[in-house]
Amino acid sequence: MSDLKKDAESLHKAASALNKVDDHTRKPLHDFKAASHDMSAFGALGSLMGAKDDIQDGMDTIAKLTGSLHKEWEAEAKFMGDVSDAFDLLDILLTSAARAKKG
């Protein structure tokens, strides 16, 4: 029964950490999105090669995918939290059943 409690605590901790990913990536993602429309770092080379639009499109796609990952991670964290809660409940039920059986 204590294994369920440890598993529940571990899942809860992992879910909390996963929920914080957005906090750590919000500013870098914002900066990345802003940079996707500033091709000055490439100078004339980007424009001469006709790559500017491709680079912007690629960076926009990466930013959108990151947003999708955040949603996926949020859903995964919720699921992990739900499983953690279920383990806690199961641990309580098993402990109660064991006590009732003994006593």
XYZ file of N, CA, C and O in Angstrom:
412
model
N 0.807 -1.194 0.000
C 0.000 0.000 0.000
C 0.854 1.264 0.000
O 0.472 2.243 -0.596
N 1.987 1.226 0.661
C 2.847 2.409 0.656
C 3.425 2.668 -0.731
O 3.787 3.805 -1.043
N 3.522 1.622 -1.558
C 3.994 1.828 -2.931
C 3.034 2.724 -3.703
O 3.468 3.561 -4.499
N 1.736 2.533 -3.483
C 0.756 3.398 -4.150
C 0.927 4.848 -3.709
O 0.844 5.762 -4.523
N 1.169 5.041 -2.433
C 1.370 6.402 -1.923
C 2.605 7.034 -2.553
O 2.589 8.187 -2.967
N 3.689 6.273 -2.656
C 4.913 6.784 -3.282
C 4.676 7.093 -4.757
O 5.142 8.117 -5.261
N 3.964 6.187 -5.434
C 3.655 6.423 -6.848
C 2.792 7.670 -7.014
O 3.008 8.467 -7.932
N 1.807 7.826 -6.123
C 0.932 8.997 -6.185
C 1.734 10.275 -5.975
O 1.549 11.259 -6.706
N 2.626 10.268 -5.003
C 3.454 11.449 -4.740
C 4.362 11.755 -5.928
O 4.540 12.910 -6.305
N 4.916 10.720 -6.507
C 5.804 10.899 -7.662
C 5.039 11.474 -8.851
O 5.519 12.397 -9.526
N 3.846 10.946 -9.116
C 3.030 11.455 -10.218
C 2.614 12.900 -9.959
O 2.623 13.733 -10.870
N 2.249 13.194 -8.728
C 1.844 14.555 -8.390
C 3.003 15.527 -8.609
O 2.832 16.609 -9.168
N 4.193 15.124 -8.171
C 5.379 15.974 -8.339
C 5.684 16.188 -9.826
O 5.978 17.302 -10.259
N 5.594 15.105 -10.616
C 5.851 15.213 -12.054
C 4.813 16.097 -12.732
O 5.148 16.907 -13.609
N 3.545 15.957 -12.333
C 2.487 16.778 -12.918
C 2.713 18.253 -12.595
O 2.549 19.111 -13.470
N 3.125 18.543 -11.363
C 3.408 19.932 -10.984
C 4.547 20.508 -11.822
O 4.473 21.642 -12.290
N 5.591 19.721 -12.012
C 6.730 20.177 -12.812
C 6.319 20.405 -14.264
O 6.721 21.395 -14.888
N 5.494 19.504 -14.796
C 5.045 19.633 -16.183
C 4.169 20.869 -16.357
O 4.233 21.542 -17.388
N 3.379 21.189 -15.349
C 2.545 22.390 -15.420
C 3.378 23.660 -15.426
O 2.921 24.702 -15.877
N 4.593 23.620 -14.919
C 5.453 24.803 -14.844
C 6.267 25.047 -16.110
O 6.935 26.060 -16.238
N 6.200 24.123 -17.059
C 6.978 24.267 -18.299
C 6.626 25.566 -19.002
O 7.502 26.286 -19.472
N 5.351 25.878 -19.038
C 4.913 27.103 -19.719
C 5.539 28.335 -19.083
O 5.908 29.283 -19.779
N 5.687 28.322 -17.756
C 6.315 29.464 -17.073
C 7.758 29.671 -17.543
O 8.223 30.801 -17.652
N 8.448 28.575 -17.797
C 9.861 28.650 -18.184
C 10.067 28.942 -19.672
O 11.135 29.390 -20.070
N 9.062 28.663 -20.472
C 9.221 28.846 -21.916
C 8.480 30.056 -22.472
O 8.651 30.398 -23.634
N 7.662 30.697 -21.650
C 6.842 31.813 -22.143
C 7.693 32.928 -22.749
O 7.482 33.335 -23.887
N 8.688 33.443 -22.015
C 9.517 34.543 -22.526
C 10.377 34.113 -23.715
O 10.392 34.813 -24.732
N 11.067 32.967 -23.636
C 11.846 32.564 -24.814
C 10.976 32.373 -26.061
O 11.393 32.741 -27.167
N 9.771 31.836 -25.878
C 8.883 31.653 -27.029
C 8.434 33.006 -27.575
O 8.403 33.197 -28.798
N 8.128 33.945 -26.701
C 7.746 35.282 -27.146
C 8.890 35.917 -27.940
O 8.683 36.481 -29.015
N 10.104 35.816 -27.391
C 11.276 36.369 -28.081
C 11.496 35.695 -29.427
O 11.835 36.350 -30.418
N 11.297 34.384 -29.467
C 11.472 33.643 -30.711
C 10.451 34.095 -31.751
O 10.785 34.323 -32.917
N 9.191 34.252 -31.322
C 8.147 34.713 -32.253
C 8.480 36.106 -32.787
O 8.309 36.375 -33.971
N 8.943 36.976 -31.899
C 9.300 38.334 -32.324
C 10.454 38.306 -33.318
O 10.463 39.052 -34.303
N 11.416 37.447 -33.078
C 12.581 37.360 -33.959
C 12.229 36.770 -35.322
O 12.944 36.992 -36.297
N 11.119 36.030 -35.384
C 10.772 35.403 -36.667
C 10.427 36.425 -37.739
O 10.429 36.115 -38.920
N 10.140 37.667 -37.325
C 9.824 38.714 -38.299
C 10.934 39.757 -38.391
O 10.791 40.767 -39.051
N 12.034 39.469 -37.731
C 13.184 40.363 -37.790
C 14.343 39.591 -38.414
O 15.063 38.879 -37.738
N 14.489 39.736 -39.678
C 15.510 38.980 -40.402
C 16.800 39.773 -40.554
O 17.667 39.428 -41.340
N 16.936 40.834 -39.766
C 18.118 41.676 -39.905
C 19.406 40.910 -39.586
O 20.466 41.262 -40.087
N 19.306 39.871 -38.781
C 20.489 39.082 -38.440
C 21.076 38.409 -39.679
O 22.271 38.126 -39.733
N 20.247 38.191 -40.669
C 20.719 37.541 -41.890
C 21.281 38.550 -42.889
O 21.882 38.170 -43.886
N 21.046 39.834 -42.630
C 21.536 40.858 -43.542
C 20.970 40.665 -44.941
O 19.867 40.175 -45.117
N 21.752 41.024 -45.919
C 21.303 40.906 -47.310
C 21.279 39.459 -47.763
O 20.565 39.107 -48.691
N 22.024 38.608 -47.097
C 22.125 37.209 -47.519
C 20.761 36.533 -47.564
O 20.423 35.881 -48.547
N 19.977 36.725 -46.524
C 18.657 36.095 -46.492
C 17.781 36.560 -47.632
O 17.121 35.765 -48.297
N 17.781 37.862 -47.886
C 16.960 38.405 -48.969
C 17.475 37.961 -50.333
O 16.700 37.625 -51.229
N 18.792 37.976 -50.506
C 19.357 37.592 -51.803
C 19.067 36.129 -52.126
O 18.852 35.770 -53.268
N 19.070 35.315 -51.112
C 18.840 33.893 -51.357
C 17.349 33.566 -51.459
O 16.966 32.446 -51.737
N 16.501 34.539 -51.224
C 15.066 34.282 -51.273
C 14.614 33.389 -50.129
O 13.567 32.769 -50.201
N 15.396 33.339 -49.078
C 15.090 32.436 -47.972
C 14.301 33.118 -46.859
O 13.825 32.445 -45.959
N 14.160 34.411 -46.935
C 13.523 35.157 -45.852
C 12.133 34.610 -45.523
O 11.829 34.336 -44.366
N 11.297 34.445 -46.530
C 9.937 33.951 -46.292
C 9.950 32.520 -45.751
O 9.168 32.181 -44.863
N 10.847 31.705 -46.284
C 10.944 30.322 -45.798
C 11.379 30.275 -44.341
O 10.866 29.489 -43.547
N 12.316 31.140 -43.992
C 12.798 31.196 -42.610
C 11.678 31.669 -41.688
O 11.433 31.072 -40.634
N 10.976 32.705 -42.097
C 9.868 33.204 -41.280
C 8.792 32.136 -41.121
O 8.286 31.923 -40.022
N 8.448 31.471 -42.204
C 7.433 30.410 -42.131
C 7.876 29.276 -41.213
O 7.087 28.759 -40.422
N 9.134 28.905 -41.305
C 9.659 27.843 -40.446
C 9.632 28.232 -38.977
O 9.255 27.436 -38.114
N 10.020 29.468 -38.697
C 10.001 29.930 -37.309
C 8.572 30.039 -36.775
O 8.295 29.698 -35.622
N 7.649 30.484 -37.610
C 6.243 30.533 -37.207
C 5.715 29.137 -36.910
O 4.980 28.921 -35.942
N 6.094 28.180 -37.740
C 5.668 26.795 -37.535
C 6.222 26.237 -36.230
O 5.499 25.591 -35.466
N 7.479 26.512 -35.948
C 8.085 26.047 -34.691
C 7.351 26.667 -33.502
O 7.062 25.981 -32.515
N 7.019 27.941 -33.574
C 6.301 28.609 -32.480
C 4.917 27.989 -32.282
O 4.491 27.753 -31.152
N 4.225 27.678 -33.373
C 2.901 27.050 -33.273
C 3.012 25.646 -32.679
O 2.181 25.241 -31.863
N 4.016 24.914 -33.105
C 4.213 23.567 -32.563
C 4.510 23.614 -31.067
O 4.038 22.770 -30.301
N 5.269 24.603 -30.654
C 5.564 24.768 -29.228
C 4.281 25.049 -28.454
O 4.063 24.504 -27.371
N 3.423 25.874 -29.006
C 2.119 26.132 -28.381
C 1.302 24.856 -28.262
O 0.661 24.608 -27.241
N 1.330 24.043 -29.300
C 0.618 22.762 -29.263
C 1.215 21.833 -28.210
O 0.489 21.113 -27.523
N 2.542 21.852 -28.100
C 3.199 21.042 -27.068
C 2.769 21.480 -25.671
O 2.533 20.641 -24.803
N 2.646 22.777 -25.458
C 2.195 23.270 -24.154
C 0.813 22.715 -23.824
O 0.563 22.284 -22.696
N -0.082 22.707 -24.806
C -1.430 22.161 -24.579
C -1.367 20.671 -24.277
O -2.070 20.179 -23.398
N -0.518 19.962 -24.990
C -0.360 18.521 -24.766
C 0.210 18.253 -23.376
O -0.247 17.368 -22.660
N 1.212 19.024 -22.995
C 1.815 18.853 -21.670
C 0.816 19.177 -20.565
O 0.792 18.530 -19.529
N -0.020 20.174 -20.793
C -1.047 20.525 -19.809
C -2.039 19.373 -19.635
O -2.400 19.025 -18.508
N -2.458 18.783 -20.749
C -3.380 17.643 -20.689
C -2.721 16.445 -20.003
O -3.355 15.745 -19.196
N -1.461 16.216 -20.301
C -0.723 15.104 -19.683
C -0.578 15.329 -18.177
O -0.737 14.392 -17.385
N -0.306 16.567 -17.785
C -0.180 16.880 -16.359
C -1.509 16.658 -15.637
O -1.533 16.126 -14.519
N -2.615 17.026 -16.283
C -3.931 16.802 -15.673
C -4.187 15.311 -15.512
O -4.644 14.862 -14.461
N -3.871 14.540 -16.525
C -4.053 13.094 -16.450
C -3.202 12.497 -15.327
O -3.676 11.669 -14.546
N -1.953 12.932 -15.236
C -1.071 12.435 -14.182
C -1.624 12.794 -12.802
O -1.563 11.994 -11.866
N -2.178 13.981 -12.672
C -2.797 14.388 -11.416
C -3.999 13.527 -11.078
O -4.198 13.136 -9.918
N -4.802 13.209 -12.095
C -5.962 12.346 -11.882
C -5.539 10.943 -11.451
O -6.156 10.350 -10.558
N -4.504 10.407 -12.081
C -4.001 9.082 -11.705
C -3.442 9.128 -10.282
O -3.673 8.219 -9.481
N -2.749 10.188 -9.940
C -2.212 10.361 -8.590
C -3.352 10.354 -7.564
O -3.270 9.685 -6.530
N -4.417 11.093 -7.858
C -5.573 11.128 -6.960
C -6.208 9.744 -6.831
O -6.614 9.334 -5.740
N -6.287 9.018 -7.941
C -6.854 7.667 -7.908
C -5.991 6.743 -7.059
O -6.515 5.922 -6.290
N -4.684 6.862 -7.185
C -3.780 6.049 -6.356
C -3.963 6.375 -4.873
O -3.963 5.485 -4.030
N -4.094 7.661 -4.553
C -4.327 8.057 -3.162
C -5.613 7.426 -2.630
O -5.637 6.881 -1.519
N -6.667 7.503 -3.410
C -7.950 6.927 -3.001
C -7.851 5.411 -2.849
O -8.343 4.841 -1.872
N -7.213 4.771 -3.800
C -7.047 3.320 -3.733
C -6.245 2.923 -2.501
O -6.584 1.943 -1.821
N -5.210 3.683 -2.188
C -4.407 3.412 -0.998
C -5.264 3.507 0.266
O -5.185 2.652 1.158
N -6.109 4.528 0.335
C -7.001 4.691 1.490
C -7.977 3.520 1.580
O -8.191 2.956 2.665
N -8.548 3.139 0.459
C -9.508 2.035 0.455
C -8.850 0.709 0.857
O -9.421 -0.065 1.635
N -7.661 0.476 0.334
C -6.961 -0.768 0.687
C -6.558 -0.790 2.161
O -6.650 -1.829 2.824
N -6.138 0.343 2.667
C -5.773 0.440 4.090
C -7.010 0.195 4.964
O -6.943 -0.539 5.949
N -8.120 0.789 4.594
C -9.367 0.595 5.352
C -9.817 -0.855 5.304
O -10.247 -1.417 6.321
N -9.711 -1.461 4.136
C -10.108 -2.874 4.000
C -9.209 -3.772 4.843
O -9.679 -4.716 5.486
N -7.923 -3.470 4.877
C -6.992 -4.274 5.674
C -7.283 -4.127 7.162
O -7.235 -5.105 7.917
N -7.606 -2.919 7.598
C -7.950 -2.678 9.006
C -9.236 -3.381 9.377
O -9.356 -3.946 10.460
N -10.221 -3.329 8.492
C -11.498 -3.982 8.755
C -11.326 -5.499 8.847
O -11.976 -6.169 9.665
N -10.446 -6.024 8.015
C -10.185 -7.468 8.006
C -9.507 -7.911 9.304
O -9.796 -8.980 9.827
N -8.613 -7.057 9.824
C -7.880 -7.382 11.073
C -8.789 -7.258 12.296
O -8.606 -7.975 13.262
N -9.708 -6.336 12.218
C -10.348 -6.001 13.422
C -11.718 -6.169 13.712
O -12.226 -6.316 14.722
